[in-house]
Coordinates of C-alpha atoms in Angstrom, one line a residue:
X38 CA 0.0 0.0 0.0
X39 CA 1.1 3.4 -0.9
X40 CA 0.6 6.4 1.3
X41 CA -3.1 7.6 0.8
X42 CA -4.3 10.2 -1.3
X43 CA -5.1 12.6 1.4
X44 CA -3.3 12.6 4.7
X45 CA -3.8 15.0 7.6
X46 CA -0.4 15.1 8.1
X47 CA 1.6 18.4 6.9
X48 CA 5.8 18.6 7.1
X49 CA 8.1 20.7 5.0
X50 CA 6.7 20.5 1.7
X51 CA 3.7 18.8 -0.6
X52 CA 6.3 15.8 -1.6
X53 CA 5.1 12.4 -0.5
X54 CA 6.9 9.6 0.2
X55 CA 6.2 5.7 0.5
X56 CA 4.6 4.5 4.2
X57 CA 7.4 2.5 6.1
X58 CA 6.7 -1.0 7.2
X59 CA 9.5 -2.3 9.2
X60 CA 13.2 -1.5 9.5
X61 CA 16.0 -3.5 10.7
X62 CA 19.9 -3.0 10.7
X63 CA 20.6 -0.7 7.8
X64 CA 17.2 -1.6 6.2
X65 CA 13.9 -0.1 5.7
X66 CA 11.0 -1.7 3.8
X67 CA 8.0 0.1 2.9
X68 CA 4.4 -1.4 2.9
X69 CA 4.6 -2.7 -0.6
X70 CA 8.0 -4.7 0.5
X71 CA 10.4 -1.7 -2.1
X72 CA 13.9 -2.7 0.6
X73 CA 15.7 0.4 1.3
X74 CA 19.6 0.9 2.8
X75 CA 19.4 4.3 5.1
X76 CA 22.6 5.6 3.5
X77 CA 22.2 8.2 5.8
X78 CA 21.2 7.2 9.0
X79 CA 17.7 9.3 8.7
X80 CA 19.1 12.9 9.4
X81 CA 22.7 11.3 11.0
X82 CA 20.5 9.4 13.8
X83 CA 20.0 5.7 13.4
X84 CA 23.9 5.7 14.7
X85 CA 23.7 1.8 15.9
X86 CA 21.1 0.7 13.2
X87 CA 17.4 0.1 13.8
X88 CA 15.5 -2.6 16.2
X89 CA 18.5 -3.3 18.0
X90 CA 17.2 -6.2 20.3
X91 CA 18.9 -5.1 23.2
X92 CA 17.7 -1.9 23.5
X93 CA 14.2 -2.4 22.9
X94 CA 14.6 -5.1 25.7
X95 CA 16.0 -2.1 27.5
X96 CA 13.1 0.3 26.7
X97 CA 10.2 -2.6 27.5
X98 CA 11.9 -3.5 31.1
X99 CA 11.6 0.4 31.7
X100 CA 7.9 0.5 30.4
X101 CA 7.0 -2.2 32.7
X102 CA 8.4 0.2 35.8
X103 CA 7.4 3.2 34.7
X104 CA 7.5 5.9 31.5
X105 CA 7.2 9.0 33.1
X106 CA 8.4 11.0 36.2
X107 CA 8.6 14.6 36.2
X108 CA 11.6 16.4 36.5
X109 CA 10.7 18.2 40.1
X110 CA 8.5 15.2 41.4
X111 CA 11.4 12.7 41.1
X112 CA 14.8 11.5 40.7
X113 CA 15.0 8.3 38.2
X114 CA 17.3 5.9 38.3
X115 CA 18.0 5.8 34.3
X116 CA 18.7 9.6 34.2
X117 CA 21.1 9.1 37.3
X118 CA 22.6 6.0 35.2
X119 CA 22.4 8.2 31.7
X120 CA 24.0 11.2 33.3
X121 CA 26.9 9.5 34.9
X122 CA 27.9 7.1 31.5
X123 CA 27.8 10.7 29.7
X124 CA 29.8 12.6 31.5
X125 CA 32.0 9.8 31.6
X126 CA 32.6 9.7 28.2
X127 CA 32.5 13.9 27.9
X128 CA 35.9 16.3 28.3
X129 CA 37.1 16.3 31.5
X130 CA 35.3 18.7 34.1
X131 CA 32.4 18.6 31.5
X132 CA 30.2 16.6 34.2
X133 CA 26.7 18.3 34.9
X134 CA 24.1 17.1 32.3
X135 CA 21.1 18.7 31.4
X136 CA 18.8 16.2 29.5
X137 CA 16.6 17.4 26.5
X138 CA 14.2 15.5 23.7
X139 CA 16.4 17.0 21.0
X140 CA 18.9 19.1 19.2
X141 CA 17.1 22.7 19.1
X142 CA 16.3 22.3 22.7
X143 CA 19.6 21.4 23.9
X144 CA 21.1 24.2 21.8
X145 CA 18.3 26.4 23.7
X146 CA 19.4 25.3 26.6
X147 CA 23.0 25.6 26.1
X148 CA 22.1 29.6 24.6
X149 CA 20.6 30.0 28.4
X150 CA 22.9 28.3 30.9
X151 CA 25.7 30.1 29.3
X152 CA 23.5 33.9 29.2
X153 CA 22.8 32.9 33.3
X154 CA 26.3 32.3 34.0
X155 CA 27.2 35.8 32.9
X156 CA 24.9 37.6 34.4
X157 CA 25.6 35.2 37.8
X158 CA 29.5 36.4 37.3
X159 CA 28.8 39.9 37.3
X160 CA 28.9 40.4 33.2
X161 CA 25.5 41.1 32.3
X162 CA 26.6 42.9 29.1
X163 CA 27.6 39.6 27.9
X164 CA 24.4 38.9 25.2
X165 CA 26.0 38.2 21.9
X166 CA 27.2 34.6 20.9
X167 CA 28.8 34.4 17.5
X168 CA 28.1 31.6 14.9
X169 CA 29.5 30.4 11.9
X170 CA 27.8 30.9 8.4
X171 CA 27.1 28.3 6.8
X172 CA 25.7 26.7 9.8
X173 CA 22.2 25.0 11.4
X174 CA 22.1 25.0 15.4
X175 CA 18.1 24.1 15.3
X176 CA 14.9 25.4 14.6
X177 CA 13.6 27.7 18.0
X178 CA 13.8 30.9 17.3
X179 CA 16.9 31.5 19.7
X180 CA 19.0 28.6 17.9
X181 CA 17.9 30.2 14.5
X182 CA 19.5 33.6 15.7
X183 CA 22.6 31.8 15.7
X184 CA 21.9 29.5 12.1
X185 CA 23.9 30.6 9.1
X186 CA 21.6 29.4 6.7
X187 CA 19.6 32.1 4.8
X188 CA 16.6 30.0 3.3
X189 CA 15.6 28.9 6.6
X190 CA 16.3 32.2 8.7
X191 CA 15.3 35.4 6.2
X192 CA 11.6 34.9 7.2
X193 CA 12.1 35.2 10.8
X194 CA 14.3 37.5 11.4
X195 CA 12.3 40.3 12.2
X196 CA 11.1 38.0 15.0
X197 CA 14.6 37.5 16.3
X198 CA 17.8 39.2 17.5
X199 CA 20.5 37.3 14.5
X200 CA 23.5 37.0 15.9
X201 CA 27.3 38.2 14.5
X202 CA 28.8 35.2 11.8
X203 CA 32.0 34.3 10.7
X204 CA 33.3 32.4 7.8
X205 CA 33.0 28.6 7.9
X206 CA 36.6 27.5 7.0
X207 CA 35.9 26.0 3.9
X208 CA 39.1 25.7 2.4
X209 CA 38.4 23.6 -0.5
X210 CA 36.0 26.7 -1.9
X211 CA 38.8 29.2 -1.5
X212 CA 41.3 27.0 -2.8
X213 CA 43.2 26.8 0.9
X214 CA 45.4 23.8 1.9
X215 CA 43.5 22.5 4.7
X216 CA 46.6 20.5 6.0
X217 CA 48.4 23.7 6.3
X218 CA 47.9 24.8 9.6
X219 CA 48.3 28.6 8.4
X220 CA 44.6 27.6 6.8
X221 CA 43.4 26.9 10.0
X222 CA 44.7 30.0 11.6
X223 CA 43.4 32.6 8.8
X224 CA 40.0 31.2 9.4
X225 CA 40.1 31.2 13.4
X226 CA 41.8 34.3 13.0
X227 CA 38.4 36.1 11.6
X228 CA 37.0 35.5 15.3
X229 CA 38.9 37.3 17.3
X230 CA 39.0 40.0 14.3
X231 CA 34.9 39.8 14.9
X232 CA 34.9 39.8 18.9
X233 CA 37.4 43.0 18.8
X234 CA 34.8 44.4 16.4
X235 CA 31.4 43.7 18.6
X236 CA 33.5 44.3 21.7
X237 CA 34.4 41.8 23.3
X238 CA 33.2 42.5 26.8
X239 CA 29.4 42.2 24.8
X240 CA 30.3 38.2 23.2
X241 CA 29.0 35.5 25.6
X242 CA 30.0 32.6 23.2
X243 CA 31.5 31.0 19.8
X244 CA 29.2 28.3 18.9
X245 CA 30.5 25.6 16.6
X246 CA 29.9 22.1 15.2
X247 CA 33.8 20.4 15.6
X248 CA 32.7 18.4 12.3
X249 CA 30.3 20.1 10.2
X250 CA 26.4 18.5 9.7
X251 CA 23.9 19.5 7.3
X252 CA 24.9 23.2 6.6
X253 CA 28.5 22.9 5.7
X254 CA 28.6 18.6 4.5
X255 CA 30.7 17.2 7.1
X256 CA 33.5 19.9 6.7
X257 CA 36.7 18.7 8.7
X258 CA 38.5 21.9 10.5
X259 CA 41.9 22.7 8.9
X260 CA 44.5 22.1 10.5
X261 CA 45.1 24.4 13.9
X262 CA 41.5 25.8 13.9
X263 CA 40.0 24.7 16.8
X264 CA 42.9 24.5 19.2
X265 CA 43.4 28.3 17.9
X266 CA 39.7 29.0 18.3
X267 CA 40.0 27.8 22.4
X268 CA 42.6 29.9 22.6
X269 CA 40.7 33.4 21.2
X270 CA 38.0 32.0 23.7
X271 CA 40.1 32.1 26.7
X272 CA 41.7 34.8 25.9
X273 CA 38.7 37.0 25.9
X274 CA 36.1 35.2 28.4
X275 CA 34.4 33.9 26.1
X276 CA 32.7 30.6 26.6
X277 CA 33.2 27.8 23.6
X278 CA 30.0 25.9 22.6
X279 CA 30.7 22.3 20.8
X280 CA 27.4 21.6 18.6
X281 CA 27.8 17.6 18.3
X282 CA 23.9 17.2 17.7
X283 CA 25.1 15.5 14.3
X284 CA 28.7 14.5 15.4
X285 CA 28.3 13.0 18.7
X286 CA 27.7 9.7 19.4
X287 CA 30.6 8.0 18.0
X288 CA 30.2 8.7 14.3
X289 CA 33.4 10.2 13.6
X290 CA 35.3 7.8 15.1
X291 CA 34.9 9.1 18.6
X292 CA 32.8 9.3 21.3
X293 CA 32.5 13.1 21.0
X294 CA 34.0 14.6 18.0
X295 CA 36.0 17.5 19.7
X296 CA 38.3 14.2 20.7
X297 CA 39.8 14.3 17.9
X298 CA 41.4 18.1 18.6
X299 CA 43.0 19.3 22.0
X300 CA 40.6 22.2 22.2
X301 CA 37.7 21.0 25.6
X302 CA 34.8 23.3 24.8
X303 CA 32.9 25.2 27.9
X304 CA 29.7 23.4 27.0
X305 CA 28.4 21.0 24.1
X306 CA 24.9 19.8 22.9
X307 CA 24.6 16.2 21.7
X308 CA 21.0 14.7 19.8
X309 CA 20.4 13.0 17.2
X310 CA 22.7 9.4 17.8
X311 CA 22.6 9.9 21.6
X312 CA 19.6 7.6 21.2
X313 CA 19.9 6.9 17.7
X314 CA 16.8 7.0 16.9
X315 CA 14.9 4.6 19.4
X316 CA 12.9 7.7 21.6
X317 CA 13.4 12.0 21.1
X318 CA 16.5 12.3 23.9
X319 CA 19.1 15.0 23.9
X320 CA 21.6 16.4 26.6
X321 CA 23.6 19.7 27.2
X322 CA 27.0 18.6 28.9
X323 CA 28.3 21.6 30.6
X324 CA 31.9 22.6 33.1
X325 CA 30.9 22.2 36.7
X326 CA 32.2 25.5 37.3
X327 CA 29.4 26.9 34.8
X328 CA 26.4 24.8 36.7
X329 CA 28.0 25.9 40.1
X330 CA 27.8 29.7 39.2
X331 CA 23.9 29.4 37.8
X332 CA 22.7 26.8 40.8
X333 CA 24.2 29.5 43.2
X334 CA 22.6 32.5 41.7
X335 CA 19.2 30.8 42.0
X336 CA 18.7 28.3 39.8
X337 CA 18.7 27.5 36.1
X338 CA 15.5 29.5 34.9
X339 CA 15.1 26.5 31.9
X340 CA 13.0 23.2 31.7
X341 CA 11.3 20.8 29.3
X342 CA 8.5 18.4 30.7
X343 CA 9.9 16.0 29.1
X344 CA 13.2 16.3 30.4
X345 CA 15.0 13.2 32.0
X346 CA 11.9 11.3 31.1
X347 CA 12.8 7.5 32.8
X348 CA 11.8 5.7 29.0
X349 CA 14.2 8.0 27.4
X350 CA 16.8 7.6 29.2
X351 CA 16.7 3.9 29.5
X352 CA 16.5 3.6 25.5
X353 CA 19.7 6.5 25.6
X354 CA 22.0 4.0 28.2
X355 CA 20.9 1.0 26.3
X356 CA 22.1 2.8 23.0
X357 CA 25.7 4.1 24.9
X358 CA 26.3 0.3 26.1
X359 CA 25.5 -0.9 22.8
X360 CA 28.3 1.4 21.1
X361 CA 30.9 0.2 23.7
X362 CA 30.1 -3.3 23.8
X363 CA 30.0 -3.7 19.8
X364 CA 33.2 -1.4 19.3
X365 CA 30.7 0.8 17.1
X366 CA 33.1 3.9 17.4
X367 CA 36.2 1.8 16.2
X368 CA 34.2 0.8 13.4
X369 CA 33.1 3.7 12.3
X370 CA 36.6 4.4 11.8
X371 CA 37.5 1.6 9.7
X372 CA 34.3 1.4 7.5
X373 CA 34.1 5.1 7.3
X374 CA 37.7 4.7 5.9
X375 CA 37.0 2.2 3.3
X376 CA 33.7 4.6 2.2
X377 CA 35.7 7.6 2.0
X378 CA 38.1 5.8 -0.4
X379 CA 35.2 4.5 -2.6
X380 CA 33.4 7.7 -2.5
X381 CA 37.0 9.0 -3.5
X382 CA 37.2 6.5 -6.5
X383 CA 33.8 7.8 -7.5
X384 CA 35.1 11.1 -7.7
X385 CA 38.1 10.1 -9.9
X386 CA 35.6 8.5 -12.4
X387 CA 33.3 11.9 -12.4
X388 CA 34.8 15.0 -13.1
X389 CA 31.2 16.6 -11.5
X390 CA 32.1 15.3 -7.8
X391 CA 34.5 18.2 -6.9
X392 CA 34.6 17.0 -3.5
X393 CA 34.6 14.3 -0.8
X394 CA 35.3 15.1 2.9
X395 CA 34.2 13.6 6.5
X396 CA 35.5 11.8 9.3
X397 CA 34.9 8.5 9.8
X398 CA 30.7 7.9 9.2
X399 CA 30.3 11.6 8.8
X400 CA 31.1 11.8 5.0
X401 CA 29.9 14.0 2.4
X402 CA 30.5 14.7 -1.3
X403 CA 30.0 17.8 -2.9
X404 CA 29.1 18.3 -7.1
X405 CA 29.8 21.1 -9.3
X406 CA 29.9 21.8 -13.1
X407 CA 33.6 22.5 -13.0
X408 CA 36.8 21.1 -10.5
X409 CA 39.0 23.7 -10.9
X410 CA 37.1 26.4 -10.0
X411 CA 34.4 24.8 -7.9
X412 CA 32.0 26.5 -9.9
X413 CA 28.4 25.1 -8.6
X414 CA 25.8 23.6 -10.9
X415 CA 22.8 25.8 -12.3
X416 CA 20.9 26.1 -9.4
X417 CA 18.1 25.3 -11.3
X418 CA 18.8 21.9 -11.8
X419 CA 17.9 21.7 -8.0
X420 CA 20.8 18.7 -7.8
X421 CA 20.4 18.8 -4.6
X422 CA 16.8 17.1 -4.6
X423 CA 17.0 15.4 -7.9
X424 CA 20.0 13.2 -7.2
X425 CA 18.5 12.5 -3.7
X426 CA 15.2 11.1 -5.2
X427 CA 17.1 9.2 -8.1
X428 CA 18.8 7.7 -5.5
X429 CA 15.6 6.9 -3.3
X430 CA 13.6 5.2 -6.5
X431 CA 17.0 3.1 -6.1
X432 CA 16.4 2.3 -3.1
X433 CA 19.4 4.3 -1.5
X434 CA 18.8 7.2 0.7
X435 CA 21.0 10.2 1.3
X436 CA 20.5 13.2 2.5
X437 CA 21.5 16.6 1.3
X438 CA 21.7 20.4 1.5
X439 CA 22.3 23.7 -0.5
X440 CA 26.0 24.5 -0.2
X441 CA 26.5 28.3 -0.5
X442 CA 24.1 30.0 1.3
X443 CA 21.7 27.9 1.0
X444 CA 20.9 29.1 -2.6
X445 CA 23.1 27.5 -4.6
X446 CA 26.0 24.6 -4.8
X447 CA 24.8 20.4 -3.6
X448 CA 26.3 18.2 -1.3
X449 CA 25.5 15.0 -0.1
X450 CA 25.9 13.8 2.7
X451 CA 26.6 9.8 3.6
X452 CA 26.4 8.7 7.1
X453 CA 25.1 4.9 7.2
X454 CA 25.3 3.3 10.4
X455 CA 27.7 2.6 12.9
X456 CA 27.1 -1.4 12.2
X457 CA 28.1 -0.8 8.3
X458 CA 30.5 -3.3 7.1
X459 CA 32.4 -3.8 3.8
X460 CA 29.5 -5.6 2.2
X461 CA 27.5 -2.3 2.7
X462 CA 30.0 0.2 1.6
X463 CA 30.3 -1.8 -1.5
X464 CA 26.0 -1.8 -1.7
X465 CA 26.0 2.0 -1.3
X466 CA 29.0 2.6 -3.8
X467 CA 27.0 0.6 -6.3
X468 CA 23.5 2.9 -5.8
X469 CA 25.5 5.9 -6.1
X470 CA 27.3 5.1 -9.1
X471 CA 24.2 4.2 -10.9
X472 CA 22.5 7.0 -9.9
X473 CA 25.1 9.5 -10.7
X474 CA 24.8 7.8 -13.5
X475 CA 21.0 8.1 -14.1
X476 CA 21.7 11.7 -13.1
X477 CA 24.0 13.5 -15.8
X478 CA 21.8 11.6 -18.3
X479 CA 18.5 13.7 -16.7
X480 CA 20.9 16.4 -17.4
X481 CA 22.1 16.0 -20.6
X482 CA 18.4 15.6 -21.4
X483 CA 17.5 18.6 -19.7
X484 CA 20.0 20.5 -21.8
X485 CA 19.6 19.0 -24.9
X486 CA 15.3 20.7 -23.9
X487 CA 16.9 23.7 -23.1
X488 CA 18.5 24.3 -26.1

């Protein structure tokens, strides 16, 4: 059965897509039995695959107990349990956790802790907290202040207070060497150029995603950026803000993608494969001395009812023990190694992939009508959707955004599961070749009309 003809249901847009029956592993199937491999882990969330048997165990054993406890009625032991495993596996002194049901709201969350901390420390004039353009921090109004992505902010703004941007370090667009840690200087640089011009007794934070999501395709910091971006931090009081809605959760490789740099933030967010799918669950990790400052001065003026929720948190423990037992971080390093080589091979046999970048399951490849300039495709080809839905009808999803400024440019990003193995790299190579494929013929065809 196909989706019905009318449906009360309303989302972004008027497209329709098939109804899903069942999903296992790296499968989905819809009701008429079309099998589907989520190349893309829904949007980067199904980190340890779907109906994992041990966590829906997990999640039944805590419905039998109990699904709900408010926040200021009760302690729960799976929170307790949740909160200790994540701070465990967060930057040292990052040990208070604040749990949300997703990314906007932990983002939200983190945007008031750290605006209460100032004005708990005396620095009240703190109220500006600087972003990165391209970038997507969540849908609320207050994490759309700080979104660098014009399509999805220009409509609201006069309902907002936008917040000061900086450059993404994309050093493949500017033609940069991103192993050249002079790259990753120039870009960091252009902060503290931007806090001396806002004054930096008036910036309360730097927000950033250590590995890029949807915005900016998995973009990988040049070299030297984000130890030099703590640095500018420090140096001016400024708190840093990790975004790992997208790359926590062991997709990169590590737990925690600002691992992989010698740069602790103040504060980070983490969604998405925190629960990986199995319940809405989200957390803001934040320094003790931050919490300490804010519990002090009264108390954190910020809540969600369904914050902590006991169902949650048991599905989110179940997912974290399920990552450490299977080794699902190391083999995101190793599969997401063989994939970025494929996707690399790809690229070699089509001059309109001008780029492939990521760490570990994070991966993304970018297309334009011409390599050496990185010229983008028409933008009325809408690439961006048309490869995604050749893709789809092959039964391969990915998922993908508009690359500068939201207007123009397409990249792709391709983040299959944690539990991916050789077999599946080889299965999602294959769709994207023949869809690629499919794709410049569309094209061809398209300009052959034109003409």
């Amino acid at each position: 059965m196909s989706a019905p003809e009318k449906s009360h249901l309303f989302y972004q847009s008027r497209q329709r897509r098939p109804v899903l029956d069942q999903a296992k592993g790296v499968y989905m199937w819809d009701v008429d039995g079309k099998r589907y491999l989520d190349g893309s882990s829904g949007a980067m969330v199904c980190n340890i695959g779907h109906s994992n048997p041990r966590v829906l165990e997990a999640m039944r054993r805590q419905m039998e107990k109990s699904t709900f406890g408010y926040r200021l009625h009760f302690e729960t032991e799976p929170a307790e349990k949740l909160a200790a495993k994540t701070a465990g596996l967060a930057p040292e002194g990052l040990d208070k956790v604040f749990f949300v049901s997703g990314g906007s709201e932990a983002v939200e969350s983190a945007i008031k802790l750290a605006r209460q901390n100032a004005v708990a420390t005396g620095e009240a004039q703190r109220t500006k907290i600087i972003s990165r353009e391209p970038s997507y921090h969540g849908c609320t109004l207050g994490a759309l202040a700080l979104t660098g992505y014009a399509p999805l902010t220009a409509p609201f703004e006069p309902m907002m207070r936008p917040m000061p941007k900086i450059p993404a370090p994309r050093a493949y667009l500017d033609g940069l060497d991103p192993d050249d840690e002079a790259t990753g200087l120039h870009y960091a640089d252009m902060l503290e150029e931007k806090i001396l011009n806002e004054g930096p007794e008036t910036i309360l934070a730097f927000i950033v995603e250590p590995v890029g999501g949807a915005s900016t395709g998995a973009l990988v910091p040049p070299r030297g950026y984000m130890r030099r971006i703590r640095e500018i931090c420090t140096r001016y009081g400024v708190l840093l803000i990790h975004d790992e809605v997208m790359s926590g959760g062991g997709r990169t490789g590590k737990f925690f993608a600002a691992d992989h740099w010698d740069a602790k933030p103040d504060i980070l967010v983490i969604s998405k494969g925190f629960a990986a799918g199995y319940v809405p669950l989200g957390a803001m990790v934040a320094h003790k001395d931050i919490v300490t400052n804010v519990l002090d001065a009264g108390g954190f003026l910020h809540g969600f009812t369904y914050a902590g929720n006991p169902l949650a948190c048991a599905a989110g423990l179940a997912v974290l023990e399920e990552i450490e037992r299977e080794g699902l971080c190391q083999n995101a390093t190793r599969t997401g190694a063989l994939l970025k080589t494929e996707l690399e091979k790809l690229m070699a046999r089509y001059p309109i992939i001008g780029d492939v970048r990521g760490k570990g399951l994070l991966l993304a490849f970018e297309l334009v009508e011409d390599r050496a300039d990185m010229r983008p495709l028409p933008k009325e080809l809408n690439a961006y959707n048309q490869l995604v839905d050749i893709a789809y009808d092959n039964g391969l999803i990915i998922y993908s955004r508009r690359t500068r400024g939201g207007y123009r440019g397409d990249h792709f990003l391709v983040a299959p599961p944690m539990i991916s193995t050789a077999d599946h790299v080889a299965e999602i190579i294959e769709g994207l070749d023949l869809s690629l494929r499919q794709f410049l013929d569309r094209m061809s065809q398209q300009q052959a009309r034109a003409s």
